[in-house]
């Protein structure tokens, strides 16, 4: 009994305790029902419910309470999902806002705007819109054509020839618009976005208006994407995987950019983008570098291979002109930095012996020194400046292979790169540059002289294209003529064996292949050639430039100089007064150019370029060109104006005397010269020439020579340099005369007047001797 | 014509840097003096071109310097050029002839051609600007013409120049220097007997009591003359004559033709060469058959003075 009582007491206590615990739990749940995260983080197993036979009601409450708690957690999870969705919506709306702002900054045309929206959707992951993108891109050229026609004010359905002519008018306007629309979101201009749509509607060029639309769309895409990417690292602590679509887009951007920028620098971009994609993938794998992941034109390491060459799709480049470079973004802070890739031109010269010399001609970027060391693939070379824009040409081994494979040179100190694109198998070179010989250029131009360098595999196609362009006769030069192995030079020769370039005379429609570089465009160009150019469109009067006009003959029939119709003489245009001093203007078609002829005053100031000690040790003799002038001392070398008398001296009578006591000079022949006569430069006009030692000379042979005029002797003048020197010179003067008289030397010529004059000199010498005693 | 344009351009600019000169040579389309080994120009031009494998701008530089048109300053003085003021180099009386040197302009040439009392003859030779020779009724007429056109006058320029120049062995005008001791130089020693450069070592150049040494490193060339264990840096032409004993055969003179010849490897130093060139106003001609450089219209007195300055005998 006692035992049963104890057991019952224990059960009662346990029931009370369970009730208390359940009540507490219920109160806690009632106090914090919204704290789903807390419940979620607390494992359910920690809520221990002990079912007892007498406590079912309490346990049922506990189960209810537990299900309520789980339901609260579910609600909390839904709330979290809603919150994420809100954030996503906010992000999308933010992207739309940024894109809209970018759109406001840029003036897109309707077709481009549509394409941009579609591409933006594709950017945000809606891949289902791909067919729509293609449709918009297909429709774009028509919109581009009609817009170009509207800009030019002509109907779009004009005939072929008219289309072509009017497209030339419209070209400038059409070309300008993409330039205006190619600013990025940060306000920086996108370089070289100009030529893509410039030839829209022209049968002579590959119609690439699609690229123009893509350009506009891509700018917008860039505008919306870059802020996204720059914000992404801030949104998550963990590295975010790069969407495959973005990678593809980056590569696609680069490809399109590549097509629109025929220059080496555009190729740089392509290469940069490719490398950037690789870098980006590396960055994605490396959490530490993920937050620096700009995958635009960012390159932090030296280029490993040259970019691949793509032929130009638009107008000709000027031969020998330095192509502009593409600025790159700093990998660290996104700001622009000064490192730019430069190009290397090719130069062909026809040497004596009938050999071709092929050299590389690197451009000289700004701020690079006159001399620099450059790393190449197989070693290093030293570049020496030729002028402010070019380094001296470089001759390399295995040129044929190098031309095919391309190369990248890197300057050791600054990291400056020079790029020669790979895959070029047809190279056009032209004269008329600042270099002798042929220098690589973009394409054939009407009327200019060219040489074509191509691989042997392309020879037949190249010759066919040259015939189409009416390039006249040419000759093939191969490796036996100095051309790199596997390559052929096509160029003419004149009767004298000089290289005569191929001159295309017919414009040929473009076909969109690699041979387009051999199909001249009908460009009109006013060229001022020859003469003596003085810079700033000025030429030396008397040697004016020849005024030539290049381009399709249909457009170059009428040339005006100073508003007067010019005539063609010897291939150059002239008009009355075209070569007079002053400003002149030349006009042809829609092209205008001015020049001025100026006269330059000659400078008459001489200077001491060389100076040597005079043989008499009494000064220096300066030489400037053919001028030989005595100068007093070093301080007077710049102004050799001291009047002196050039005098031919007989070696037998080297002592010269003037009319004034003290006018005495012992003329010493130049060192090593033993001629019978030599020159002296006394500061007085010599009257007499005496032997060095009159008392020791032979009376029968030696004479006192009269070498001047009949100037009578005068009393001693003012001291010249110092009193002591003057006294000594005076003493020498009368001493020489007295010695000659004492020896009884005859005077020559023996004219009575000369003899009488000599007597007057001897009389003065005697009087001076007496005074001196 | 290209050399004419070059001189006109240089005259208009007055002075400038070496790179400007090089650019001007290329910009003014100065053609190579002879191409393809074919007779494209005069015989003199081909001979002149065959004389040197120097680049065109170097050939033109030497021609302009020899003809006293332009002074080119050395690297120590900044590698610049400066055009000499327009000058008439008048021959010594009684011959009344003159040569136009220095700066020129189309206006000056026009005035010269219209000047009274003088006759102007222009001649064209490859590798140099047009030569303008003036002839007058008298010596005074030439001088008066020069004064009226604002030209400077130098009477008997060859003799005057040779009279002012020191002999080739005059050490007072040599510049003291030291032999480079840094490694990497290619060293050669001039052999007067073999008339050529022989391989040598830096140690040999440092230890030598005499001799002419050439130090080459990439594009740099320096010439050091050792004399009595002292070291001087000298122009190569001067150095060659300084280490060569007096002997027959280096210089030759043809009295009838008034032609002074020198072995091609023994071209006279620049200023002596200028004096010889000013006798005719023509750059020297290379005779491929004899291997000699020939200076034409050189009077005997001038040839004798040049030989004495070079310490050589006239053959």
Short mmCIF file of C-alpha atoms in Angstrom, two decimals, chain A residues 347 350-354 370-371 382 384-388 392-393 431-436 493 495-499 530-535 540-543 599-610 612-613 615 621 623-629 638 646-648 669-679 681, chain B residues 5 8-9 11-15 19 22-23 26-32 34-38 40 49 52-53 56 59 65 68 71-73 77 82-87 89 92 101 103-107 150 152-157 159-167 170 172-173 218-219 271 274 278 301 305 308-309:
data_model
loop_
_atom_site.label_atom_id
_atom_site.label_comp_id
_atom_site.label_asym_id
_atom_site.label_seq_id
_atom_site.Cartn_x
_atom_site.Cartn_y
_atom_site.Cartn_z
CA UNK A 347 58.91 48.44 -96.53
CA UNK A 350 64.46 48.02 -105.03
CA UNK A 351 68.19 48.05 -104.60
CA UNK A 352 70.99 48.30 -107.07
CA UNK A 353 71.64 44.98 -108.70
CA UNK A 354 67.93 44.40 -109.16
CA UNK A 370 65.01 57.57 -79.45
CA UNK A 371 66.70 54.31 -78.69
CA UNK A 382 67.48 47.68 -80.70
CA UNK A 384 66.75 53.69 -83.24
CA UNK A 385 64.48 56.62 -83.92
CA UNK A 386 64.28 57.90 -87.45
CA UNK A 387 62.05 60.81 -86.54
CA UNK A 388 59.26 61.59 -84.14
CA UNK A 392 64.52 53.13 -88.37
CA UNK A 393 63.71 50.11 -90.45
CA UNK A 431 54.91 54.92 -102.76
CA UNK A 432 54.16 58.52 -101.91
CA UNK A 433 54.92 58.26 -98.22
CA UNK A 434 57.62 59.89 -96.17
CA UNK A 435 59.77 56.85 -96.86
CA UNK A 436 61.75 55.82 -99.86
CA UNK A 493 60.18 48.00 -114.18
CA UNK A 495 63.37 51.06 -119.23
CA UNK A 496 66.11 52.21 -116.90
CA UNK A 497 65.65 49.27 -114.57
CA UNK A 498 64.01 51.31 -111.85
CA UNK A 499 61.00 49.95 -110.02
CA UNK A 530 56.92 67.26 -104.67
CA UNK A 531 58.14 70.79 -104.27
CA UNK A 532 59.87 71.85 -101.10
CA UNK A 533 57.38 71.47 -98.26
CA UNK A 534 57.97 73.63 -95.21
CA UNK A 535 55.19 72.26 -93.04
CA UNK A 540 58.79 77.22 -100.68
CA UNK A 541 57.91 79.79 -103.32
CA UNK A 542 59.55 78.91 -106.59
CA UNK A 543 59.32 75.20 -105.92
CA UNK A 599 59.46 83.11 -99.40
CA UNK A 600 62.23 82.67 -96.88
CA UNK A 601 64.96 85.19 -96.17
CA UNK A 602 68.48 83.82 -96.26
CA UNK A 603 70.60 84.26 -93.20
CA UNK A 604 73.94 85.89 -93.88
CA UNK A 605 75.62 85.28 -90.54
CA UNK A 606 78.67 83.08 -90.52
CA UNK A 607 80.17 81.36 -87.53
CA UNK A 608 83.32 79.52 -86.55
CA UNK A 609 82.48 75.90 -87.26
CA UNK A 610 86.16 74.95 -87.06
CA UNK A 612 92.71 76.40 -85.56
CA UNK A 613 95.61 78.27 -84.07
CA UNK A 615 100.60 79.71 -87.75
CA UNK A 621 91.68 80.98 -88.04
CA UNK A 623 86.42 78.00 -91.13
CA UNK A 624 82.74 78.04 -92.01
CA UNK A 625 81.86 76.42 -95.29
CA UNK A 626 84.25 77.93 -97.83
CA UNK A 627 84.89 80.97 -95.62
CA UNK A 628 88.26 81.24 -93.92
CA UNK A 629 88.39 84.06 -91.45
CA UNK A 638 81.04 83.59 -83.35
CA UNK A 646 94.49 88.37 -96.75
CA UNK A 647 97.94 88.46 -98.20
CA UNK A 648 99.92 86.01 -100.28
CA UNK A 669 103.83 79.27 -93.21
CA UNK A 670 101.33 76.63 -92.07
CA UNK A 671 102.84 73.79 -90.17
CA UNK A 672 104.09 71.22 -92.58
CA UNK A 673 103.65 73.44 -95.62
CA UNK A 674 106.79 74.17 -97.57
CA UNK A 675 105.25 75.93 -100.53
CA UNK A 676 106.81 78.99 -102.15
CA UNK A 677 103.79 81.10 -101.23
CA UNK A 678 101.34 80.99 -98.42
CA UNK A 679 98.69 83.18 -96.94
CA UNK A 681 96.31 87.80 -92.46
CA UNK B 5 65.23 70.36 -103.34
CA UNK B 8 66.57 74.47 -100.86
CA UNK B 9 64.75 72.93 -97.92
CA UNK B 11 68.43 76.65 -96.74
CA UNK B 12 64.88 77.61 -95.86
CA UNK B 13 65.13 75.95 -92.47
CA UNK B 14 68.62 77.23 -91.71
CA UNK B 15 69.51 74.63 -89.15
CA UNK B 19 66.79 63.29 -87.63
CA UNK B 22 67.14 62.27 -92.52
CA UNK B 23 63.43 62.85 -92.68
CA UNK B 26 63.17 60.74 -97.42
CA UNK B 27 60.34 63.23 -97.64
CA UNK B 28 61.84 65.03 -100.60
CA UNK B 29 62.02 61.72 -102.41
CA UNK B 30 65.70 61.82 -102.98
CA UNK B 31 66.20 58.92 -105.34
CA UNK B 32 69.05 56.48 -104.92
CA UNK B 34 71.93 54.61 -109.17
CA UNK B 35 69.69 51.59 -109.22
CA UNK B 36 69.84 48.17 -110.61
CA UNK B 37 73.38 48.52 -111.76
CA UNK B 38 71.99 49.91 -114.96
CA UNK B 40 70.19 55.18 -115.23
CA UNK B 49 77.13 55.30 -106.14
CA UNK B 52 80.00 53.70 -101.27
CA UNK B 53 77.48 51.39 -99.74
CA UNK B 56 71.58 57.75 -99.26
CA UNK B 59 76.06 60.08 -99.11
CA UNK B 65 79.74 68.89 -96.47
CA UNK B 68 80.71 73.59 -98.30
CA UNK B 71 78.14 72.07 -91.78
CA UNK B 72 77.25 68.89 -89.90
CA UNK B 73 78.10 68.87 -86.25
CA UNK B 77 77.75 68.95 -80.37
CA UNK B 82 73.56 74.31 -90.14
CA UNK B 83 73.55 75.84 -93.58
CA UNK B 84 76.46 78.07 -94.49
CA UNK B 85 75.47 81.63 -95.51
CA UNK B 86 75.40 82.11 -99.26
CA UNK B 87 78.98 82.61 -100.36
CA UNK B 89 84.15 81.14 -103.54
CA UNK B 92 92.39 83.85 -107.10
CA UNK B 101 78.33 77.73 -101.99
CA UNK B 103 72.38 78.49 -98.73
CA UNK B 104 70.36 79.19 -101.82
CA UNK B 105 66.79 79.99 -102.61
CA UNK B 106 64.80 80.23 -105.82
CA UNK B 107 64.82 84.02 -105.46
CA UNK B 150 74.33 90.09 -100.29
CA UNK B 152 79.86 86.70 -98.73
CA UNK B 153 83.09 86.32 -100.62
CA UNK B 154 86.01 84.00 -100.09
CA UNK B 155 88.96 84.50 -102.39
CA UNK B 156 90.94 81.41 -103.30
CA UNK B 157 89.09 79.18 -100.88
CA UNK B 159 94.48 77.72 -100.65
CA UNK B 160 93.00 79.71 -97.80
CA UNK B 161 91.59 76.59 -96.25
CA UNK B 162 94.71 74.51 -96.61
CA UNK B 163 96.76 77.38 -95.19
CA UNK B 164 94.66 77.36 -92.06
CA UNK B 165 94.69 73.61 -91.46
CA UNK B 166 97.24 71.83 -89.32
CA UNK B 167 99.27 68.92 -90.55
CA UNK B 170 99.98 67.86 -85.35
CA UNK B 172 97.95 69.78 -80.64
CA UNK B 173 94.61 69.39 -82.40
CA UNK B 218 76.64 47.41 -82.58
CA UNK B 219 76.22 50.58 -84.64
CA UNK B 271 88.44 69.73 -94.51
CA UNK B 274 86.62 70.09 -98.96
CA UNK B 278 86.13 73.41 -103.99
CA UNK B 301 99.90 74.35 -105.73
CA UNK B 305 99.82 71.79 -100.13
CA UNK B 308 102.35 68.23 -97.46
CA UNK B 309 99.54 68.44 -94.93
#
